[in-house]
Coordinates of C-alpha atoms in Angstrom, one line a residue:
X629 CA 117.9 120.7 101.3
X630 CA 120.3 118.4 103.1
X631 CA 121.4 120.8 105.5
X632 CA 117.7 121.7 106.2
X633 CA 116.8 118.0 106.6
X634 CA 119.6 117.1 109.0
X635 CA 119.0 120.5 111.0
X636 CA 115.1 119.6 111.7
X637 CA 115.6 115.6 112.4
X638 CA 118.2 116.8 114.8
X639 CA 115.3 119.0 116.5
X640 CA 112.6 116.6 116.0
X641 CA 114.8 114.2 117.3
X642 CA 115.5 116.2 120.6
X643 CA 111.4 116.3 121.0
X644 CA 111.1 112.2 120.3
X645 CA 113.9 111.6 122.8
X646 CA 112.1 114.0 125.5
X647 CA 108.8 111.9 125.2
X648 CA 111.1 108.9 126.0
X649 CA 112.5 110.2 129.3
X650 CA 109.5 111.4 130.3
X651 CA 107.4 108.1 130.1
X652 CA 108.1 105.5 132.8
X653 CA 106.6 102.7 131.7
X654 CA 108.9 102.9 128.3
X655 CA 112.5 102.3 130.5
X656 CA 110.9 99.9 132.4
X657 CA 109.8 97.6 129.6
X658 CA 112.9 98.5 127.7
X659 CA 115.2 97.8 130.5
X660 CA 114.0 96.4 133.0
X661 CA 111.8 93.3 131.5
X662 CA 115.1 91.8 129.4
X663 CA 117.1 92.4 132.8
X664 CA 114.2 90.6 134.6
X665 CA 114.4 87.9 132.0
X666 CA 117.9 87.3 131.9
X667 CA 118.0 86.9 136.1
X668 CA 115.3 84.3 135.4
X669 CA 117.3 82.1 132.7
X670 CA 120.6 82.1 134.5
X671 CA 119.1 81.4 137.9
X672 CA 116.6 79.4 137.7
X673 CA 116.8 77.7 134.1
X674 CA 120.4 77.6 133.3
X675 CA 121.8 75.0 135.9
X676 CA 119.1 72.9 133.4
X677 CA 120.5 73.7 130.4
X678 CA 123.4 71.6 128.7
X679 CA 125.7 74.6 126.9
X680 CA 128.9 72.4 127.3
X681 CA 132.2 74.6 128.6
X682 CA 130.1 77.9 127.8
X683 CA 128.8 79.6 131.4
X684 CA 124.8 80.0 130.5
X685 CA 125.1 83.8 130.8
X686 CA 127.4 84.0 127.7
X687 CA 125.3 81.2 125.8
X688 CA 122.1 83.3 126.5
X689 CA 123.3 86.8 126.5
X690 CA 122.8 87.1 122.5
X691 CA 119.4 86.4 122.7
X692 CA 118.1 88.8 125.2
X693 CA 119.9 91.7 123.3
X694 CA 117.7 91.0 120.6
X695 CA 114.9 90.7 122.9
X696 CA 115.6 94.1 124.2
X697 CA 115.2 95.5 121.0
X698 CA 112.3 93.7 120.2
X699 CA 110.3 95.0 122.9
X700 CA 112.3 98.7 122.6
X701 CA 110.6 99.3 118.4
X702 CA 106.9 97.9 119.9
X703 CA 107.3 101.5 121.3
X704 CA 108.6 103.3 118.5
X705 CA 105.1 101.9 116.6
X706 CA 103.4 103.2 119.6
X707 CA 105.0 107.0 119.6
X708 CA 104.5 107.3 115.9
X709 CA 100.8 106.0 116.0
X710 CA 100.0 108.7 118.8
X711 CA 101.7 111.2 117.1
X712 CA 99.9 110.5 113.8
X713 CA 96.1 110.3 115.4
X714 CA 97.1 113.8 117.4
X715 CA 97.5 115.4 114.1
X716 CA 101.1 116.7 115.0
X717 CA 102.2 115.1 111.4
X718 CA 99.8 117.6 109.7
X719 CA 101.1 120.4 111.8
X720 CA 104.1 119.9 111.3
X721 CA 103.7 119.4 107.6
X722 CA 102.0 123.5 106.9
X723 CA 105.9 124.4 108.6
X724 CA 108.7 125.0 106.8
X725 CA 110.4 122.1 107.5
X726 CA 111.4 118.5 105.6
X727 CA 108.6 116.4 104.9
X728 CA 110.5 113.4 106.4
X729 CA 112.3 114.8 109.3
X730 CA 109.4 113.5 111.7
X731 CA 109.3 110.0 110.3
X732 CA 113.2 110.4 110.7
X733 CA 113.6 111.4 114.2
X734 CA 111.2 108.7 115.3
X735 CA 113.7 106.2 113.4
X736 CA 116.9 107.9 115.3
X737 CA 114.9 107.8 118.8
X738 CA 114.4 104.3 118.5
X739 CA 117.8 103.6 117.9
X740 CA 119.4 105.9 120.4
X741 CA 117.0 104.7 123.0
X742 CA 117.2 100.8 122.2
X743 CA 121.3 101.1 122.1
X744 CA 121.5 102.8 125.5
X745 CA 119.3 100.0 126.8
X746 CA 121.7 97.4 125.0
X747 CA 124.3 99.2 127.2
X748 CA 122.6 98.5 130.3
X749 CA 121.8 94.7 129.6
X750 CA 125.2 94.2 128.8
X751 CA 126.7 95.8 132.2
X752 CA 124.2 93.7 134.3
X753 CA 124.9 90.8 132.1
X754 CA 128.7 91.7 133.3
X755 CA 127.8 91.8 136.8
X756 CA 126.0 88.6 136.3
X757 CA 129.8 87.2 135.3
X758 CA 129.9 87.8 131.4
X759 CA 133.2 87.6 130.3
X760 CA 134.5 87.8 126.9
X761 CA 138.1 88.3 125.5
X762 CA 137.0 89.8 122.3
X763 CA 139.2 92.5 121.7
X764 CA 137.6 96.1 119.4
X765 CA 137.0 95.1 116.4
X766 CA 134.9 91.9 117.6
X767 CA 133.4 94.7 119.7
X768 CA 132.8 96.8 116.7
X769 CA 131.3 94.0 114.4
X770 CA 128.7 93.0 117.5
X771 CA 128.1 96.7 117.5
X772 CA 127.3 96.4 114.0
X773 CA 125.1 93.4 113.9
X774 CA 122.7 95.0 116.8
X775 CA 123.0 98.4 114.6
X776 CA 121.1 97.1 111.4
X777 CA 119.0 94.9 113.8
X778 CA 117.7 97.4 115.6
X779 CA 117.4 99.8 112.0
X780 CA 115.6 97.3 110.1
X781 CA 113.1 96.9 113.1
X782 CA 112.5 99.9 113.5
X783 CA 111.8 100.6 110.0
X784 CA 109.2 97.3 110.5
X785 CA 107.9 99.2 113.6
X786 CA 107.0 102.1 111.7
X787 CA 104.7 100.3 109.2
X788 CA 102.0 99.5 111.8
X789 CA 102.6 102.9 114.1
X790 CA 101.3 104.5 110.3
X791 CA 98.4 101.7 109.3
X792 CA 97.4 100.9 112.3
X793 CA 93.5 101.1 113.4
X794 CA 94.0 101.3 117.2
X795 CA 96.9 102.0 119.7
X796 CA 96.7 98.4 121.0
X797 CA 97.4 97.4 117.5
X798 CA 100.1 99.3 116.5
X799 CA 102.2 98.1 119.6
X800 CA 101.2 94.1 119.4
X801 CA 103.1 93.3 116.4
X802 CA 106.5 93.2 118.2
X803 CA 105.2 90.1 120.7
X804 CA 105.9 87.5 117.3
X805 CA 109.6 89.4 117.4
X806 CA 110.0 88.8 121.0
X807 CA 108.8 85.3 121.0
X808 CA 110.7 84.6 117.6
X809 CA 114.2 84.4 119.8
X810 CA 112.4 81.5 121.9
X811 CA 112.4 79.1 118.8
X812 CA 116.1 79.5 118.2
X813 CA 119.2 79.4 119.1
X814 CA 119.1 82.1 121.9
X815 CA 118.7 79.9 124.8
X816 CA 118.8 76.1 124.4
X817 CA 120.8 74.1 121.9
X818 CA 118.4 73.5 118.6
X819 CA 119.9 70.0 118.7
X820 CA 117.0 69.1 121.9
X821 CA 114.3 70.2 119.8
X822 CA 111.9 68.1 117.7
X823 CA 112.6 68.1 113.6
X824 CA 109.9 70.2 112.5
X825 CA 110.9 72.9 115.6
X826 CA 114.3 72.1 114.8
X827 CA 114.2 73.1 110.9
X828 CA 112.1 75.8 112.0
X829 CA 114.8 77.5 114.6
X830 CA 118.1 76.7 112.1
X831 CA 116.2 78.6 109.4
X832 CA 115.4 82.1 111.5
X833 CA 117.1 85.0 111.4
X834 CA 117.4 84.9 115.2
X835 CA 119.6 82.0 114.9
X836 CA 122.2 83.4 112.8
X837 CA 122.2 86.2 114.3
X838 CA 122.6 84.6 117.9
X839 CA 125.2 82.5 116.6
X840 CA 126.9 84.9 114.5
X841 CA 127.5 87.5 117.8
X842 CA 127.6 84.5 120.3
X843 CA 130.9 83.3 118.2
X844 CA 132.3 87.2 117.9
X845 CA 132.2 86.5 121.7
X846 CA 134.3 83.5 122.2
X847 CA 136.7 84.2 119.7
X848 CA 135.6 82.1 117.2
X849 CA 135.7 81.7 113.8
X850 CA 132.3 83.2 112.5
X851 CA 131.9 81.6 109.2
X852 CA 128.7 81.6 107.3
X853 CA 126.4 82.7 110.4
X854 CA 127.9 86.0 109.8
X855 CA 126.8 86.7 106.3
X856 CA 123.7 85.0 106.7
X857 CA 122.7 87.3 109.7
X858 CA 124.0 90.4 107.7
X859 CA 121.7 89.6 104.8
X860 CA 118.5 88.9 107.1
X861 CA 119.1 92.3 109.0
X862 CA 119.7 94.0 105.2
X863 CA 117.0 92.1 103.9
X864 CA 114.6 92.9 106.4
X865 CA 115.8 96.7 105.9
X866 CA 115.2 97.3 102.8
X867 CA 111.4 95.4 102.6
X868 CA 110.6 97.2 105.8
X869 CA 111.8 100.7 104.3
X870 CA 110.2 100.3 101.1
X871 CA 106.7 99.5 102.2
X872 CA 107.5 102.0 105.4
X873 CA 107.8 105.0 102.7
X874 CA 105.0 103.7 100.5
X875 CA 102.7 103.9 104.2
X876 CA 104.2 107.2 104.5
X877 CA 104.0 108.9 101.6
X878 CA 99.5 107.4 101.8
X879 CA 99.6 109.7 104.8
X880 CA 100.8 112.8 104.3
X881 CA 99.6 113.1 100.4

């Protein structure tokens, strides 16, 4: 059953991934809007922003990863939505193949697709002058962070591309996630915001995060923010997966 369930997510996965290549409008707002956003904040509002000895690009650069994946899952709720009012779900379902492996490959598209654009914000954010001395396994633990980010999103994407009434509906509920990173951390100091805003920012899971990959960057010590942002992203997981596969199993029963 394994081996059958691995062997059609791989080739479900090959469609999903096809769909992404083929639609335009998906690399540009994947891509091209965090790129677009990150050429804003470092030229226009970052010689207005106090980050000390840090060069704004490395003080901001956290933030718009998680942007980027924010506004990569509003498409994986979109995909699975469409594929779910076409009726490929029920076709797909009379075939001999794992009941899952379409909910699956739409979970491994998103997170192929959102870590090659991760790839691409962080080589512009290099040409940009991004430097870090972190050596591998800084690398690797960054890696990791944006790994059960991007999982545990997705998972939260796919709750709306199943429930979702209309098209427009299943892709709006990632704008909250985009604007979340604006009431953090991610691009001004929480210290310059009002108490209320303040409380509000230091108690996110944006803000751990940020700071938890923003210190894996300069080399230092990570502390708490690490294990806080670990247990947010595996928090998040596990809710989203458990009501995901309730949504699911409504559908296709």
């Amino acid at each position: 059953m394994t081996a059958y369930f691995l062997s059609d997510t791989a080739v479900l996965t090959g469609r999903t991934l096809r769909h992404v290549t083929r639609s335009v409008d998906t690399i540009i707002t994947t891509v091209i809007t965090p790129v677009a956003m990150m050429l804003m904040f470092v030229y226009v509002f970052g010689g207005a922003i106090d980050t000390g000895s840090v060069s704004y690009v490395n003080y901001m650069l956290p933030g718009i990863l998680l942007i980027t994946i924010a506004s990569g899952i509003s498409y994986t709720a979109y995909r699975l939505f469409t594929d779910m009012k076409s009726g490929i779900f029920e076709r797909f379902q009379s075939m001999p193949i794992a009941r899952s492996g379409v909910l699956w490959a739409h979970v491994v598209t998103s997170v192929v697709a959102n870590l090659i654009s991760l790839v691409v914000v962080v080589g512009v954010a290099l040409l940009m002058g991004f430097r870090t001395g972190a050596g591998v396994p800084a690398w690797l633990a960054v890696a990791g962070i944006l790994f059960l980010f991007t999982l545990a999103l997705t998972w939260l994407a796919v709750i709306p591309g199943l429930s979702a009434s209309s098209v427009e509906g299943a892709g709006a509920f990632a704008y909250p996630l985009i604007f979340l990173p604006f009431v953090s951390s991610a691009f001004v100091p929480t210290r310059t915001m009002p108490g209320p805003v303040r409380a509000f920012a230091e108690n996110q899971p944006v803000t751990s995060i940020v700071n938890a990959i923003r210190d894996l960057f300069a080399q230092r010590p990570v502390g708490d923010a690490l294990w806080t942002a670990l247990a947010w992203c595996v928090g998040i997981l596990v809710v989203a997966y458990v009501f995901a596969m309730a949504a699911y199993r409504r559908k296709i029963t």
